[in-house]
Structure formats: structure tokens, C-alpha cells
CSV table of N, CA and C and ligand atoms in Angstrom, one decimal:
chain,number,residue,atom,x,y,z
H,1178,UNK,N,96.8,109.1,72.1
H,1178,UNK,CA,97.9,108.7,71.3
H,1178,UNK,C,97.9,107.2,71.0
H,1179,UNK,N,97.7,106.7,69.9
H,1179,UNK,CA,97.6,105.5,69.7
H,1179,UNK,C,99.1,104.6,70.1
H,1180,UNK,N,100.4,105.4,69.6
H,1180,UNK,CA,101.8,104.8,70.9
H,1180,UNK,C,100.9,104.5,72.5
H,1181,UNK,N,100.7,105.6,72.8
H,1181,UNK,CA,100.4,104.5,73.7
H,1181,UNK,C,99.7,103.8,74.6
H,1182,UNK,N,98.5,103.9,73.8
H,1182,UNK,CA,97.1,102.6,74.0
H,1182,UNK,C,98.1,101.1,73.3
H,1183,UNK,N,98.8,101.2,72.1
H,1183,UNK,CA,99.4,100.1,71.7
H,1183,UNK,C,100.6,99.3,73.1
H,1184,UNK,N,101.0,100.0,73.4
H,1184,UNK,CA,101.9,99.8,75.0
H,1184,UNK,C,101.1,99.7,75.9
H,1185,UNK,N,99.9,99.8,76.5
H,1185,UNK,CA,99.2,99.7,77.6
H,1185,UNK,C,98.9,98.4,76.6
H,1186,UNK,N,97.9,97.8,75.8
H,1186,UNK,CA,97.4,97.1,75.3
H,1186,UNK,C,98.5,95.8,75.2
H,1187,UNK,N,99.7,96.2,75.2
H,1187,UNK,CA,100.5,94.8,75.3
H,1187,UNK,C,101.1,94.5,76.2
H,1188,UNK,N,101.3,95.8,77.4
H,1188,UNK,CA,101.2,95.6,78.5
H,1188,UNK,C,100.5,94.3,79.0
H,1189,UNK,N,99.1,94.5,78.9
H,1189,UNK,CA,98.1,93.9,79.3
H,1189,UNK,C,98.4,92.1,78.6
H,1190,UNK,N,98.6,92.4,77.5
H,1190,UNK,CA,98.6,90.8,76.6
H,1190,UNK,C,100.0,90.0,77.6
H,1191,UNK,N,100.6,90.9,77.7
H,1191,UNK,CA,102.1,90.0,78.7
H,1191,UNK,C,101.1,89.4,80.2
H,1192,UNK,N,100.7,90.3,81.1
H,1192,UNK,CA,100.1,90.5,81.7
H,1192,UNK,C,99.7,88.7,82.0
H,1193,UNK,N,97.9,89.2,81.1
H,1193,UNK,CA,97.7,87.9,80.7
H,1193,UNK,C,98.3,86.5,80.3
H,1194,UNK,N,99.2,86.6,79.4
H,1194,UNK,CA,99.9,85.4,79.1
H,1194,UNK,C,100.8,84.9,80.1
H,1195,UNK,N,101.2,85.9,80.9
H,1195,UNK,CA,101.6,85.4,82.1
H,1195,UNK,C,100.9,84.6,83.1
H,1196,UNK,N,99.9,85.5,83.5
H,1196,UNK,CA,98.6,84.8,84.1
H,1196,UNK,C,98.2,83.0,84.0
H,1197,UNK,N,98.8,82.8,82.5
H,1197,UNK,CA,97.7,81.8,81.8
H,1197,UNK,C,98.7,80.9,81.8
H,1198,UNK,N,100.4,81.2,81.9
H,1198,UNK,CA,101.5,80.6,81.6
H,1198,UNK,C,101.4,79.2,82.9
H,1199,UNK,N,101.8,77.9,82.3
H,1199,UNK,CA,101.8,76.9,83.7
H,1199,UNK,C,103.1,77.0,84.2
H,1200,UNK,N,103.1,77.5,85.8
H,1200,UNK,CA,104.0,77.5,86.6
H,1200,UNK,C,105.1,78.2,86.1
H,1201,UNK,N,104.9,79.3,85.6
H,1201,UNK,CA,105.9,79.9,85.5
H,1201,UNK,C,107.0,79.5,84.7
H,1202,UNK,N,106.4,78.7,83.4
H,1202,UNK,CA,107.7,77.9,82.2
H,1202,UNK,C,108.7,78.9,82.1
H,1203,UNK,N,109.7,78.7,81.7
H,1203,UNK,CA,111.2,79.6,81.4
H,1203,UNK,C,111.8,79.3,80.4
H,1204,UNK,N,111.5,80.4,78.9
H,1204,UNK,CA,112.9,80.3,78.5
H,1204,UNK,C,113.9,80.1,78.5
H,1205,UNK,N,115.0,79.2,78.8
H,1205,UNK,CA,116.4,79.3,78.9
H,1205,UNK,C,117.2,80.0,77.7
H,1206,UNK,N,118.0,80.4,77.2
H,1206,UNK,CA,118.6,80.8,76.5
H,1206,UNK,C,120.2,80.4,76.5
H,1207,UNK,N,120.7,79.2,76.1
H,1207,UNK,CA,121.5,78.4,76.5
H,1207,UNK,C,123.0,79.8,76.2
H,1208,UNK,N,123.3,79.7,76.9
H,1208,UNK,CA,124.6,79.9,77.2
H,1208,UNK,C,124.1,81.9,77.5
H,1209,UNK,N,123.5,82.1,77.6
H,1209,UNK,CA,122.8,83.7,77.6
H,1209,UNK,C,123.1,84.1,76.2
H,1210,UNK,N,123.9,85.5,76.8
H,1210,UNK,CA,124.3,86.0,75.6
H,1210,UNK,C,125.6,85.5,74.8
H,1211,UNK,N,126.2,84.7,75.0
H,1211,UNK,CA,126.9,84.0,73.9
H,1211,UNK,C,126.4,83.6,73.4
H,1212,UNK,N,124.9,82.3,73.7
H,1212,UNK,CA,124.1,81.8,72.8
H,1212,UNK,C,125.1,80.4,72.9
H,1213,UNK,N,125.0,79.7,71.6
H,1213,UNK,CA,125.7,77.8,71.7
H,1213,UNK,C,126.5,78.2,70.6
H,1214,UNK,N,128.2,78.5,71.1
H,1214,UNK,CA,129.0,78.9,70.7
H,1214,UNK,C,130.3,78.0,71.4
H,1215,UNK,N,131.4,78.3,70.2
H,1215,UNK,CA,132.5,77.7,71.1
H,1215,UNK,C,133.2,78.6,72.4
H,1216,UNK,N,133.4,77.9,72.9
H,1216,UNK,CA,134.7,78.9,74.2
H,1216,UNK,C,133.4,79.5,75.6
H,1217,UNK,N,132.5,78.7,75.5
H,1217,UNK,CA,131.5,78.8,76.4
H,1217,UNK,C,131.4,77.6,77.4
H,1218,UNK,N,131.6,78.1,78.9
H,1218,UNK,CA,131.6,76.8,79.9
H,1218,UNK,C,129.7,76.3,80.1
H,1219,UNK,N,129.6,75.7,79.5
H,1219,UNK,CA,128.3,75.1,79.6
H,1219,UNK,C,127.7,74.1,81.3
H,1220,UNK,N,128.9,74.0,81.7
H,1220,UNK,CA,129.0,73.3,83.0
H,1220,UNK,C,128.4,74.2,83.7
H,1221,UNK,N,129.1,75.3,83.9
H,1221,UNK,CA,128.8,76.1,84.6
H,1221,UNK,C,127.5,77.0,84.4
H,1222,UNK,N,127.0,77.3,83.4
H,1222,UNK,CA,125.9,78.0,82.5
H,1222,UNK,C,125.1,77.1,83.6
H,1223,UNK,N,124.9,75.5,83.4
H,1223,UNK,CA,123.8,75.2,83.5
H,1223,UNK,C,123.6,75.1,85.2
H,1224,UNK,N,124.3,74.7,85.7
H,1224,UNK,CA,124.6,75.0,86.8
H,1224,UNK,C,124.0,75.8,87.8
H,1225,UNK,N,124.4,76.9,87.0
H,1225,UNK,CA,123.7,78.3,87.8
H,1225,UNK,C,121.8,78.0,87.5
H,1226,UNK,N,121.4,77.3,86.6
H,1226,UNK,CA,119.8,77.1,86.5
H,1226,UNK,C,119.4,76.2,87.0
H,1227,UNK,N,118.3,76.0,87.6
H,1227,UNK,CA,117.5,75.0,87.9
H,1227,UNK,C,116.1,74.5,86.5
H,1228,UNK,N,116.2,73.7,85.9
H,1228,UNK,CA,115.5,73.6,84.8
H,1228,UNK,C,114.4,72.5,85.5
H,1229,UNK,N,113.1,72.9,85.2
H,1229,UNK,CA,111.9,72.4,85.3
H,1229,UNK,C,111.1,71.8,84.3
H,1230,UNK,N,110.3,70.7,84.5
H,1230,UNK,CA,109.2,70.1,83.0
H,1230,UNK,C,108.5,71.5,83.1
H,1231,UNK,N,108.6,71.6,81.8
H,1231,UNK,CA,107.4,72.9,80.8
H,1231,UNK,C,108.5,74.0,80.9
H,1232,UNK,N,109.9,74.2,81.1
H,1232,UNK,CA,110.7,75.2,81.1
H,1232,UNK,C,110.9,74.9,79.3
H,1233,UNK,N,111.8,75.3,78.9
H,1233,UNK,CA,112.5,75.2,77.3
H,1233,UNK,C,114.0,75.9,77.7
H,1234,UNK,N,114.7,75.1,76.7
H,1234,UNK,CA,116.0,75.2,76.2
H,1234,UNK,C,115.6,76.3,74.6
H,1235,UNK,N,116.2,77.3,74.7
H,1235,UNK,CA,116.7,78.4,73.6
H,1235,UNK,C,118.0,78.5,73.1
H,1236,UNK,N,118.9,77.4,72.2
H,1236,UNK,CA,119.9,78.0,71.1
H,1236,UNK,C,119.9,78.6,70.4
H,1237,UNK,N,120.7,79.3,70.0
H,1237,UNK,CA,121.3,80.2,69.2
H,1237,UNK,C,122.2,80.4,68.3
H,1238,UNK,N,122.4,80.2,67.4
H,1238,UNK,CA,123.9,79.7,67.1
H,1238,UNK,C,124.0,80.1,65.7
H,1239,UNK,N,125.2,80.3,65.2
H,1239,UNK,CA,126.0,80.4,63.7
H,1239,UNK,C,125.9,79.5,62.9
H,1240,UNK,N,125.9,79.2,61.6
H,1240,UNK,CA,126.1,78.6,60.4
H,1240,UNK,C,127.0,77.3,60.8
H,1241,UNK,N,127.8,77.8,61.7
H,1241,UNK,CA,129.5,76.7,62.0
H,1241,UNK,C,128.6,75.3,62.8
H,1242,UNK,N,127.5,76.0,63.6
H,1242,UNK,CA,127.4,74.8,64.7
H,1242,UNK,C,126.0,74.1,64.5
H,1243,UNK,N,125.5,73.2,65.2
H,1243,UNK,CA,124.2,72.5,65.3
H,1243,UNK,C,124.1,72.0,66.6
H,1244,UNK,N,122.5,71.6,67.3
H,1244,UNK,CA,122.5,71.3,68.2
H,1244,UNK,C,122.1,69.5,67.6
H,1245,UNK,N,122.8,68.8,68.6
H,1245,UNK,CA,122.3,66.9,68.4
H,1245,UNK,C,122.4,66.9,70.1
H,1246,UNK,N,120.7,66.2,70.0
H,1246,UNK,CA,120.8,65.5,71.5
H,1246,UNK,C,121.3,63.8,71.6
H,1247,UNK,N,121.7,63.5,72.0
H,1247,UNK,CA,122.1,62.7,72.5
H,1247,UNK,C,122.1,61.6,73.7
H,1248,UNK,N,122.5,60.4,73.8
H,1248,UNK,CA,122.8,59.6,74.9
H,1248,UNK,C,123.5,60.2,75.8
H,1249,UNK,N,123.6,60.2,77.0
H,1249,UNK,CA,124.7,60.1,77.8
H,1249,UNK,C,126.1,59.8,77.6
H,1250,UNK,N,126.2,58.2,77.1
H,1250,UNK,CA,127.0,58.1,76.4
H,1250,UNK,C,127.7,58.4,75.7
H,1251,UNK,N,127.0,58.7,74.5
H,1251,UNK,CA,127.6,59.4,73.3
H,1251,UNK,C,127.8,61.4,73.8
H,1252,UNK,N,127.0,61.1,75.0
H,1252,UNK,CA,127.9,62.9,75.1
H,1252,UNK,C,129.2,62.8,75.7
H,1253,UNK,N,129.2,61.6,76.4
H,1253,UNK,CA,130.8,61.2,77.4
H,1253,UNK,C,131.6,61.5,76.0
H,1254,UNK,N,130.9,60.6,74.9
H,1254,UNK,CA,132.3,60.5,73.7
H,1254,UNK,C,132.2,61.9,72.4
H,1255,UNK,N,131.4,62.2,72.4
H,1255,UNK,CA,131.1,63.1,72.0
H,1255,UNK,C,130.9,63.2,70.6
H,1256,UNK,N,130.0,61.6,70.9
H,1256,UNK,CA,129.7,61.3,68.9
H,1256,UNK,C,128.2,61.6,68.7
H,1257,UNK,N,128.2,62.6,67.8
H,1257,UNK,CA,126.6,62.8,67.1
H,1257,UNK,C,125.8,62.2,66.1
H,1258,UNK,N,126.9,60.8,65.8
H,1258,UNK,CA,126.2,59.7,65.0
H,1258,UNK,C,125.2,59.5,65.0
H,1259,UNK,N,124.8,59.3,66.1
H,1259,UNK,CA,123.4,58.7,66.9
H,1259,UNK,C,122.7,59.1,67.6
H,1260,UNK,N,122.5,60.6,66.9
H,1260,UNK,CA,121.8,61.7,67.8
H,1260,UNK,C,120.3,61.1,67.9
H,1261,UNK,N,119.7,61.4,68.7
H,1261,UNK,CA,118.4,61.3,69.0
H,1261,UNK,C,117.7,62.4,68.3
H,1262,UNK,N,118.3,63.5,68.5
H,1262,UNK,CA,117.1,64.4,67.4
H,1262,UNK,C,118.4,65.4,66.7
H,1263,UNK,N,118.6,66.5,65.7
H,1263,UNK,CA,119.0,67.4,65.5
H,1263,UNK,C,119.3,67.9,64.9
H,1264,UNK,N,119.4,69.2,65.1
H,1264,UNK,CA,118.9,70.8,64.7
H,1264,UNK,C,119.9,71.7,63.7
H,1265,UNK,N,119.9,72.5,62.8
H,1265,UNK,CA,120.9,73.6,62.6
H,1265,UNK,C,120.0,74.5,62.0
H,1266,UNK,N,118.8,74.7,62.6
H,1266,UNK,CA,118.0,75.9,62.3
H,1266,UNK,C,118.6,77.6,62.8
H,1267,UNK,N,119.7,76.9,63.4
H,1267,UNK,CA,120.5,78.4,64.1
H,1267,UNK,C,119.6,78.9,65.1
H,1268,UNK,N,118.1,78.6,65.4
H,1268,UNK,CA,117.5,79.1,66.8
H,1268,UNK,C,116.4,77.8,66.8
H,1269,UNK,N,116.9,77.0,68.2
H,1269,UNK,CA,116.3,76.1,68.3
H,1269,UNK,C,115.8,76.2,69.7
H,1270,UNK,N,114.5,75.5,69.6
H,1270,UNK,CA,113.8,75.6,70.9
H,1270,UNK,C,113.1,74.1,71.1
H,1271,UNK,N,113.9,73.9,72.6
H,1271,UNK,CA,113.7,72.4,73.2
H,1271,UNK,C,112.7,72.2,74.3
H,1272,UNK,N,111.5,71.9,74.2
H,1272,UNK,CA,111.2,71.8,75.2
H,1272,UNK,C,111.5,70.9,76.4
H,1273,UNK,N,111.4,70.9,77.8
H,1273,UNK,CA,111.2,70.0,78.3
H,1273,UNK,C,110.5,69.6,79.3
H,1274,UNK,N,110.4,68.2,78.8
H,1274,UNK,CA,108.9,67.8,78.6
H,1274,UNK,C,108.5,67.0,79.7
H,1275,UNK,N,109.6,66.2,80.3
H,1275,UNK,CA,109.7,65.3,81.4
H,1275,UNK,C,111.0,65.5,82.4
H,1276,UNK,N,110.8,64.5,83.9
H,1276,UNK,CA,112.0,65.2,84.4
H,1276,UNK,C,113.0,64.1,83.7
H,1277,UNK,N,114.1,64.7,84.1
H,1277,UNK,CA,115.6,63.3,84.0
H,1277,UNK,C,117.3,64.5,83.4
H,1278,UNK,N,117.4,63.9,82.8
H,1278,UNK,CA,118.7,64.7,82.3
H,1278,UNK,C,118.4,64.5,80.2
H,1279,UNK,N,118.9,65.7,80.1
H,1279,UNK,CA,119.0,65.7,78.9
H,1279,UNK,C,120.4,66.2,78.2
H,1280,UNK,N,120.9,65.6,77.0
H,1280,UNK,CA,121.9,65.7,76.7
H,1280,UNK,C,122.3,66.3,75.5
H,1281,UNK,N,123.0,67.3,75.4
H,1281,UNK,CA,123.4,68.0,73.7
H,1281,UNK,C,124.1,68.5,73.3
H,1282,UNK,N,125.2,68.0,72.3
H,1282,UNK,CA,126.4,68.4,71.9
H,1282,UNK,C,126.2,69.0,70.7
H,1283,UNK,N,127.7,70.0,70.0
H,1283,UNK,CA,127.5,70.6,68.8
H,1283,UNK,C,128.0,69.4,67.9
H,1284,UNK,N,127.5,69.1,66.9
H,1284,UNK,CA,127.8,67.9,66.1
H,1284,UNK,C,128.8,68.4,64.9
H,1285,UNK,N,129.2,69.1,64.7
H,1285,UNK,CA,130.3,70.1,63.9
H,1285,UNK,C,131.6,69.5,64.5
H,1286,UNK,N,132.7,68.6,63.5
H,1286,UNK,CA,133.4,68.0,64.4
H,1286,UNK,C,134.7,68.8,65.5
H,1287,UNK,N,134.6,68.1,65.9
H,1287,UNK,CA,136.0,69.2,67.3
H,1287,UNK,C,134.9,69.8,68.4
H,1288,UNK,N,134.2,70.2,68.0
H,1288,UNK,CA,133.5,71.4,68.7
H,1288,UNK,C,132.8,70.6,69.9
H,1289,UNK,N,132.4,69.5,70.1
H,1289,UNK,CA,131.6,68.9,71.1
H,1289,UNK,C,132.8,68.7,72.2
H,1290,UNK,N,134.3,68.2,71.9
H,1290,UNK,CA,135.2,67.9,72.6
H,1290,UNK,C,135.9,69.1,73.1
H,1291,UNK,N,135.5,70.3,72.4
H,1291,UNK,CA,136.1,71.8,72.5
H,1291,UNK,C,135.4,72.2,73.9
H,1292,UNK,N,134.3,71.4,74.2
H,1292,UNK,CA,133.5,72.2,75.4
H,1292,UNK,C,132.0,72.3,74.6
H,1293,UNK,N,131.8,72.8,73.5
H,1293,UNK,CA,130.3,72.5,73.1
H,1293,UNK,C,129.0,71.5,73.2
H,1294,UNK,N,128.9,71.1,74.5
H,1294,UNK,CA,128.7,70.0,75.6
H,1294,UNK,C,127.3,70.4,76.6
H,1295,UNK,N,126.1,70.2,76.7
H,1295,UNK,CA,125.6,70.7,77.6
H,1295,UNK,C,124.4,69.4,78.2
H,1296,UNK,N,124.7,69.6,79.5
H,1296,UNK,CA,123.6,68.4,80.5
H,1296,UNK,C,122.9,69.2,81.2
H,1297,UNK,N,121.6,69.0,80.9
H,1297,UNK,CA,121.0,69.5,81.8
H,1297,UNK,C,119.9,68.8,82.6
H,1298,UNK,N,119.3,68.7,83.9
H,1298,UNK,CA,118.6,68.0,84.9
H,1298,UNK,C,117.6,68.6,84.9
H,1299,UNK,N,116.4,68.2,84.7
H,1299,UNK,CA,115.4,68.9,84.7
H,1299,UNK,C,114.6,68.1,85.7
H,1300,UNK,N,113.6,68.5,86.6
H,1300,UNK,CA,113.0,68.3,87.6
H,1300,UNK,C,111.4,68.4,87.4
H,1301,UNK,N,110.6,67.6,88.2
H,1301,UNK,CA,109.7,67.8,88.0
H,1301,UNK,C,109.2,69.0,88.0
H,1302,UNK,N,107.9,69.1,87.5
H,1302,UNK,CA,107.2,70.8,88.0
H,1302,UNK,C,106.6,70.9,89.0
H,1303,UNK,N,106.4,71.9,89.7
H,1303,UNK,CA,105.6,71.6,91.1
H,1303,UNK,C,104.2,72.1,90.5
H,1304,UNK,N,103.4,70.9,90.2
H,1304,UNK,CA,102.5,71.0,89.4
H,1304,UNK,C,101.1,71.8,89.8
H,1305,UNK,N,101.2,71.5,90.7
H,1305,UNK,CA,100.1,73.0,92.1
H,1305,UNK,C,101.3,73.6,92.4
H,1306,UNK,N,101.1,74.5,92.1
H,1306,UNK,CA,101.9,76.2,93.0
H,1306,UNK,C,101.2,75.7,94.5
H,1307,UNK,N,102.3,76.0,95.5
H,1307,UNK,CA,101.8,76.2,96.6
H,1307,UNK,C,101.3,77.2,96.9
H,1308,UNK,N,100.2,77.4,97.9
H,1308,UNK,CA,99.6,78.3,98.3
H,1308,UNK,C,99.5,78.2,99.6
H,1309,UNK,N,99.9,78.9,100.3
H,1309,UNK,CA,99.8,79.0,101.8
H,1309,UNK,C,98.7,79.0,102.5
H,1310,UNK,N,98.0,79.9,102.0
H,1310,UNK,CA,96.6,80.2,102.5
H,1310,UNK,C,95.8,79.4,102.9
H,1311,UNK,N,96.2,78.1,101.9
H,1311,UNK,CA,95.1,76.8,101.5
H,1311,UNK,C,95.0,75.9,103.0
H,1312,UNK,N,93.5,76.0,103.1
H,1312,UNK,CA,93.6,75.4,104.2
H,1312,UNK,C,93.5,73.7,104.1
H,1313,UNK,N,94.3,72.9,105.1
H,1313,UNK,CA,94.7,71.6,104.5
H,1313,UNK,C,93.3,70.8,104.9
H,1314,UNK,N,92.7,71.2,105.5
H,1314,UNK,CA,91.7,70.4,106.3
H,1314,UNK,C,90.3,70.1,105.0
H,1315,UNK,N,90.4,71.2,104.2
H,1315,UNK,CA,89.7,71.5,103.0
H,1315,UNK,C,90.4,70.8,101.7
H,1316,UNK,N,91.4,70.3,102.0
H,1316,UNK,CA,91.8,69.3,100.5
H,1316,UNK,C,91.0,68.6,100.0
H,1317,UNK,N,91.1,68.7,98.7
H,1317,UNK,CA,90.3,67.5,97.9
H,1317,UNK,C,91.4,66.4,98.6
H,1318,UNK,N,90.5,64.8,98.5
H,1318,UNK,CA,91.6,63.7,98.8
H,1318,UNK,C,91.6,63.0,97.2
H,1319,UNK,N,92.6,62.3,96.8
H,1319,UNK,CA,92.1,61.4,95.4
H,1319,UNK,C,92.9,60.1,95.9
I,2666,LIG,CU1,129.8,74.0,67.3
């Protein structure tokens, strides 16, 4: 049945892409299933994640909203004057790229001070997966 060799066969492609994926990057999907919506605690959303370099940020969103990243600053006040980059493609994908904090409010006005607000900490990657096995005595030195 060609169903499903096509299912074994992309079985296998996940498989691999996984395989090949560094350290295990992670779509986020900002707010889950609400997506970047009003009446969503983003404090808490992010909270619950630990975000890593090479993970990505996934919005989602309606016609009403947009994503603007931002200063720090300007997220305290919640002006997207001076966005640093931003989006209303309704599905945006952020990588991140370095560690530090990154900042992004909905630039639709009201909506950033409504709670449409998100900080997230991203951490380095642990660029070698540990391996236990490895014996230390056998390290490369650089
Ligand atoms: Cu909005």
C-alpha cells in the first residue's frame, strides 16, 4: 500500500531531521494554543519555558494584532515607535539567535498595556550535548 510506505517514509524524514536538528532547537508557539492574542498571561506562558540560542519564537495571530520587538524600555512603556523589527504576517517566526532577553509587544494600540507583552531569556545552548560515556582523560584540549 503506497499509504503506507508514504508514513514509514516520513516517519523516517522526521527521524532524520531530528537526528541532524542542533541540540534539540524548539519551536515555541507563543502563548500555545491561544497563539499572540489579547487576554493571554504571557508572564506566565513564558515562564513555564526555558528558551535556548537556536530554539524560535512561533506567533500566531489575527488581522487585529502584530508582533514589534522592542527595547526593554519601550516594553516597560509599551511604545512600538521604535520597534527594532516588526511583523503582521499573522504567523511569525523568531529566531533566537543569541543569549540575553528579548522583548515583544502587540503594536495595535491598547493591546501591549492590555497584557500583549512578552520577555523572554534565552540562554546559551549547551553547544556539546553532554555525554557521559566520554571519557575526560581523552578530551580534545583547545
Ligand atoms: Cu494585539
Amino acid at each position: 500500500m503506497a499509504g503506507v510506505h508514504g508514513l514509514a517514509a516520513a516517519g523516517l524524514v522526521v527521524l532524520l531531521l531530528a537526528a541532524v536538528a542542533p541540540a534539540f532547537a524548539v519551536d515555541y508557539t507563543v502563548g500555545d494554543t491561544s497563539g499572540w492574542s489579547s487576554g493571554v498571561d504571557y508572564d506566565t506562558w513564558a515562564k513555564s519555558k526555558t528558551f535556548s540560542v537556536g530554539d524560535s519564537l512561533v506567533f500566531q495571530y489575527s488581522m487585529m494584532h502584530t508582533v514589534a520587538e522592542v527595547s526593554s524600555a519601550d516594553y516597560s512603556a509599551c511604545s512600538a515607535s521604535n520597534s527594532i523589527q516588526s511583523y503582521s504576517d499573522q504567523n511569525t517566526k523568531i529566531a533566537l539567535t543569541k543569549p540575553g532577553t528579548r522583548y515583544f509587544i502587540c503594536g495595535t494600540s491598547g493591546h501591549c498595556s492590555g497584557g500583549m507583552k512578552l520577555a523572554v531569556t534565552v540562554s546559551a545552548a549547551a553547544a556539546t550535548t553532554p555525554t557521559p560515556a566520554a571519557s575526560s582523560s581523552a578530551r580534545p584540549v583547545r
